[in-house]
mmCIF file of C-alpha atoms in Angstrom:
data_model
loop_
_atom_site.group_PDB
_atom_site.id
_atom_site.type_symbol
_atom_site.label_atom_id
_atom_site.label_comp_id
_atom_site.label_asym_id
_atom_site.label_seq_id
_atom_site.Cartn_x
_atom_site.Cartn_y
_atom_site.Cartn_z
ATOM 1 C CA UNK A 1 35.347 16.738 -24.994
ATOM 2 C CA UNK A 2 38.289 14.337 -25.756
ATOM 3 C CA UNK A 3 41.346 15.482 -25.481
ATOM 4 C CA UNK A 4 43.690 12.283 -26.018
ATOM 5 C CA UNK A 5 42.746 9.567 -27.443
ATOM 6 C CA UNK A 6 45.767 6.602 -26.615
ATOM 7 C CA UNK A 7 46.813 3.646 -28.861
ATOM 8 C CA UNK A 8 48.241 -0.452 -27.558
ATOM 9 C CA UNK A 9 47.511 -3.247 -26.624
ATOM 10 C CA UNK A 10 49.779 -4.470 -28.686
ATOM 11 C CA UNK A 11 50.968 -3.228 -32.157
ATOM 12 C CA UNK A 12 48.219 0.056 -32.910
ATOM 13 C CA UNK A 13 50.297 0.538 -36.409
ATOM 14 C CA UNK A 14 49.348 -2.629 -36.966
ATOM 15 C CA UNK A 15 45.943 -2.460 -37.890
ATOM 16 C CA UNK A 16 44.757 -2.274 -41.860
ATOM 17 C CA UNK A 17 42.175 0.761 -40.857
ATOM 18 C CA UNK A 18 44.434 2.626 -38.425
ATOM 19 C CA UNK A 19 45.379 5.471 -40.741
ATOM 20 C CA UNK A 20 42.086 5.785 -41.577
ATOM 21 C CA UNK A 21 41.011 5.585 -37.769
ATOM 22 C CA UNK A 22 43.085 8.542 -37.020
ATOM 23 C CA UNK A 23 42.454 10.656 -39.314
ATOM 24 C CA UNK A 24 38.265 9.879 -39.325
ATOM 25 C CA UNK A 25 38.856 10.775 -35.065
ATOM 26 C CA UNK A 26 41.008 14.009 -35.911
ATOM 27 C CA UNK A 27 38.076 15.306 -38.764
ATOM 28 C CA UNK A 28 34.950 14.849 -36.561
ATOM 29 C CA UNK A 29 36.400 15.788 -32.863
ATOM 30 C CA UNK A 30 37.902 17.625 -31.070
ATOM 31 C CA UNK A 31 40.364 19.864 -33.501
ATOM 32 C CA UNK A 32 43.015 19.375 -30.789
ATOM 33 C CA UNK A 33 43.221 16.252 -29.743
ATOM 34 C CA UNK A 34 46.573 14.288 -30.090
ATOM 35 C CA UNK A 35 47.148 10.298 -30.663
ATOM 36 C CA UNK A 36 49.408 9.286 -27.638
ATOM 37 C CA UNK A 37 50.230 5.788 -29.761
ATOM 38 C CA UNK A 38 52.249 3.255 -27.721
ATOM 39 C CA UNK A 39 54.661 1.639 -30.746
ATOM 40 C CA UNK A 40 57.470 -0.607 -30.365
ATOM 41 C CA UNK A 41 59.088 1.200 -33.385
ATOM 42 C CA UNK A 42 60.264 -2.055 -34.538
ATOM 43 C CA UNK A 43 58.573 -1.205 -38.111
ATOM 44 C CA UNK A 44 58.864 1.947 -39.591
ATOM 45 C CA UNK A 45 55.247 3.418 -40.562
ATOM 46 C CA UNK A 46 54.492 6.392 -42.999
ATOM 47 C CA UNK A 47 51.655 7.532 -41.256
ATOM 48 C CA UNK A 48 52.809 7.217 -37.658
ATOM 49 C CA UNK A 49 55.507 10.083 -40.056
ATOM 50 C CA UNK A 50 52.959 11.717 -41.506
ATOM 51 C CA UNK A 51 50.653 11.835 -38.179
ATOM 52 C CA UNK A 52 53.791 13.799 -36.986
ATOM 53 C CA UNK A 53 53.994 16.271 -39.222
ATOM 54 C CA UNK A 54 50.552 17.336 -38.756
ATOM 55 C CA UNK A 55 51.059 17.388 -35.187
ATOM 56 C CA UNK A 56 48.666 14.376 -34.220
ATOM 57 C CA UNK A 57 50.410 12.232 -33.056
ATOM 58 C CA UNK A 58 52.882 11.871 -29.865
ATOM 59 C CA UNK A 59 54.306 7.807 -30.032
ATOM 60 C CA UNK A 60 55.824 5.633 -26.836
ATOM 61 C CA UNK A 61 58.625 3.637 -27.392
ATOM 62 C CA UNK A 62 59.945 0.669 -25.059
ATOM 63 C CA UNK A 63 63.881 -0.330 -25.602
ATOM 64 C CA UNK A 64 65.161 -1.528 -22.159
ATOM 65 C CA UNK A 65 68.977 -2.650 -23.624
ATOM 66 C CA UNK A 66 72.052 -1.145 -24.421
ATOM 67 C CA UNK A 67 72.732 -3.856 -27.207
ATOM 68 C CA UNK A 68 71.554 -6.140 -29.665
ATOM 69 C CA UNK A 69 71.946 -9.730 -27.205
ATOM 70 C CA UNK A 70 70.083 -7.870 -24.205
ATOM 71 C CA UNK A 71 67.042 -6.577 -26.415
ATOM 72 C CA UNK A 72 66.470 -9.484 -27.595
ATOM 73 C CA UNK A 73 66.235 -11.370 -23.996
ATOM 74 C CA UNK A 74 63.965 -8.160 -23.086
ATOM 75 C CA UNK A 75 61.931 -7.720 -26.269
ATOM 76 C CA UNK A 76 61.680 -10.962 -27.752
ATOM 77 C CA UNK A 77 63.287 -9.918 -31.137
ATOM 78 C CA UNK A 78 65.650 -9.578 -33.098
ATOM 79 C CA UNK A 79 65.417 -5.747 -34.360
ATOM 80 C CA UNK A 80 67.204 -3.458 -31.960
ATOM 81 C CA UNK A 81 69.121 -1.118 -34.656
ATOM 82 C CA UNK A 82 65.599 -1.463 -36.747
ATOM 83 C CA UNK A 83 63.447 -0.061 -33.271
ATOM 84 C CA UNK A 84 66.600 2.936 -33.667
ATOM 85 C CA UNK A 85 66.345 3.673 -37.011
ATOM 86 C CA UNK A 86 62.787 3.640 -37.290
ATOM 87 C CA UNK A 87 63.220 6.309 -33.861
ATOM 88 C CA UNK A 88 66.062 8.917 -35.520
ATOM 89 C CA UNK A 89 63.769 9.621 -38.250
ATOM 90 C CA UNK A 90 60.389 10.440 -36.058
ATOM 91 C CA UNK A 91 62.630 12.037 -34.599
ATOM 92 C CA UNK A 92 63.761 14.801 -37.366
ATOM 93 C CA UNK A 93 60.066 15.936 -37.818
ATOM 94 C CA UNK A 94 59.184 15.904 -34.315
ATOM 95 C CA UNK A 95 61.480 14.821 -31.040
ATOM 96 C CA UNK A 96 59.028 16.607 -29.029
ATOM 97 C CA UNK A 97 56.912 14.202 -29.949
ATOM 98 C CA UNK A 98 58.962 11.469 -29.337
ATOM 99 C CA UNK A 99 59.031 9.227 -25.870
ATOM 100 C CA UNK A 100 61.326 6.669 -25.512
ATOM 101 C CA UNK A 101 60.549 3.896 -22.361
ATOM 102 C CA UNK A 102 63.629 1.803 -20.362
ATOM 103 C CA UNK A 103 62.194 -0.700 -17.879
ATOM 104 C CA UNK A 104 64.512 -2.285 -15.462
ATOM 105 C CA UNK A 105 64.276 -5.273 -15.284
ATOM 106 C CA UNK A 106 66.807 -7.998 -13.848
ATOM 107 C CA UNK A 107 68.236 -8.503 -17.393
ATOM 108 C CA UNK A 108 69.125 -4.671 -18.453
ATOM 109 C CA UNK A 109 70.129 -3.339 -15.061
ATOM 110 C CA UNK A 110 73.551 -3.409 -15.018
ATOM 111 C CA UNK A 111 75.503 -0.266 -14.955
ATOM 112 C CA UNK A 112 76.952 -1.644 -18.478
ATOM 113 C CA UNK A 113 74.177 -1.669 -20.018
ATOM 114 C CA UNK A 114 72.545 1.847 -18.429
ATOM 115 C CA UNK A 115 75.910 3.644 -20.438
ATOM 116 C CA UNK A 116 75.441 1.993 -24.040
ATOM 117 C CA UNK A 117 71.683 2.383 -24.284
ATOM 118 C CA UNK A 118 72.651 5.988 -23.715
ATOM 119 C CA UNK A 119 75.360 5.796 -26.138
ATOM 120 C CA UNK A 120 72.635 4.270 -28.663
ATOM 121 C CA UNK A 121 70.068 7.644 -27.913
ATOM 122 C CA UNK A 122 73.079 9.920 -28.469
ATOM 123 C CA UNK A 123 74.436 7.793 -31.565
ATOM 124 C CA UNK A 124 70.868 7.754 -33.229
ATOM 125 C CA UNK A 125 70.671 11.739 -32.537
ATOM 126 C CA UNK A 126 67.525 11.538 -29.765
ATOM 127 C CA UNK A 127 68.890 13.809 -27.381
ATOM 128 C CA UNK A 128 66.424 15.152 -27.525
ATOM 129 C CA UNK A 129 63.641 12.551 -27.330
ATOM 130 C CA UNK A 130 61.704 12.707 -23.468
ATOM 131 C CA UNK A 131 62.437 10.018 -21.225
ATOM 132 C CA UNK A 132 60.558 7.677 -19.992
ATOM 133 C CA UNK A 133 62.173 5.907 -16.491
ATOM 134 C CA UNK A 134 60.323 2.752 -15.906
ATOM 135 C CA UNK A 135 60.467 -0.354 -13.840
ATOM 136 C CA UNK A 136 58.488 -4.306 -14.682
ATOM 137 C CA UNK A 137 55.623 -2.851 -12.484
ATOM 138 C CA UNK A 138 55.107 -6.802 -11.731
ATOM 139 C CA UNK A 139 57.719 -5.714 -8.596
ATOM 140 C CA UNK A 140 55.972 -4.957 -5.942
ATOM 141 C CA UNK A 141 58.612 -2.902 -3.907
ATOM 142 C CA UNK A 142 61.061 -0.333 -5.489
ATOM 143 C CA UNK A 143 64.532 -1.550 -3.518
ATOM 144 C CA UNK A 144 67.542 0.170 -2.497
ATOM 145 C CA UNK A 145 69.592 -1.316 -5.192
ATOM 146 C CA UNK A 146 66.971 -0.399 -7.911
ATOM 147 C CA UNK A 147 66.554 3.478 -7.297
ATOM 148 C CA UNK A 148 70.440 3.760 -7.674
ATOM 149 C CA UNK A 149 70.035 1.978 -11.854
ATOM 150 C CA UNK A 150 67.946 4.170 -12.114
ATOM 151 C CA UNK A 151 69.614 7.887 -10.725
ATOM 152 C CA UNK A 152 72.846 6.129 -12.408
ATOM 153 C CA UNK A 153 70.396 6.101 -15.344
ATOM 154 C CA UNK A 154 69.113 10.244 -15.109
ATOM 155 C CA UNK A 155 73.229 10.824 -13.991
ATOM 156 C CA UNK A 156 74.024 9.728 -17.558
ATOM 157 C CA UNK A 157 70.875 10.872 -20.097
ATOM 158 C CA UNK A 158 72.660 13.774 -18.721
ATOM 159 C CA UNK A 159 75.717 14.055 -19.069
ATOM 160 C CA UNK A 160 75.033 13.079 -22.545
ATOM 161 C CA UNK A 161 73.014 16.689 -22.767
ATOM 162 C CA UNK A 162 69.900 15.049 -23.007
ATOM 163 C CA UNK A 163 67.143 16.926 -20.211
ATOM 164 C CA UNK A 164 64.155 15.269 -20.445
ATOM 165 C CA UNK A 165 63.956 12.099 -18.588
ATOM 166 C CA UNK A 166 60.892 11.730 -15.445
ATOM 167 C CA UNK A 167 60.647 8.905 -13.878
ATOM 168 C CA UNK A 168 57.125 7.247 -14.379
ATOM 169 C CA UNK A 169 53.860 5.753 -11.980
ATOM 170 C CA UNK A 170 56.031 2.454 -11.618
ATOM 171 C CA UNK A 171 58.854 4.501 -10.043
ATOM 172 C CA UNK A 172 56.986 7.099 -8.296
ATOM 173 C CA UNK A 173 53.985 4.861 -6.163
ATOM 174 C CA UNK A 174 56.752 3.384 -5.522
ATOM 175 C CA UNK A 175 59.022 5.374 -3.955
ATOM 176 C CA UNK A 176 57.107 6.857 -1.594
ATOM 177 C CA UNK A 177 56.480 2.877 0.314
ATOM 178 C CA UNK A 178 60.094 3.838 0.893
ATOM 179 C CA UNK A 179 61.609 3.600 3.597
#
C-alpha cells in the first residue's frame, strides 16, 4: 500500500545501486508509487532523467543562494551554475516533478540575494517548477524580519510569473506562534 518512497540522507544518487533499487521497487511494488529524491543536483544523473521521463520520481533541490559566492558559503560547494544547469535539463522533461527549495539563513536572506536567486531561476527556464520556502530548522522562532523576507521572495517569484510556491512546515509551524 506504499504510495511514496523518500530518498535522502546525503546524496542518494551517489549510491551505485540507486538505479537498480528504484527499478526493483517499481517492478514489485504498487504501480502508482513514486520516489521523492532529495538531491543537491550538483552532478547530472542519467537515472534521474530516465525516471523523470517515466514519471517515477520527483526531485527536491535546495539552492539557498542568488550567486556563486553565497552558494559556496551556504552549501559549501562551488557548484552554483552546475546545479542550475542540471535542474534546467531535468525541468525540460517534467517541471511539475521539480521542487526548488530556498532555506533562509543569515547569509542568504538579504533582498539582493533573493532577487538574484529569482533572476537565475528565470534565466534557466525554471518558472514552471514548484518553490518551497523554508528556514533553518535550528531557529526556534519566526521573526517578523524573516516573515518579511519570505513575503519578499514570494512577491519576487510572483512578479516573474512563478506561481507555484509554498512555505514549508518549518515556517508554517512557527507562523502559528506569532503574536
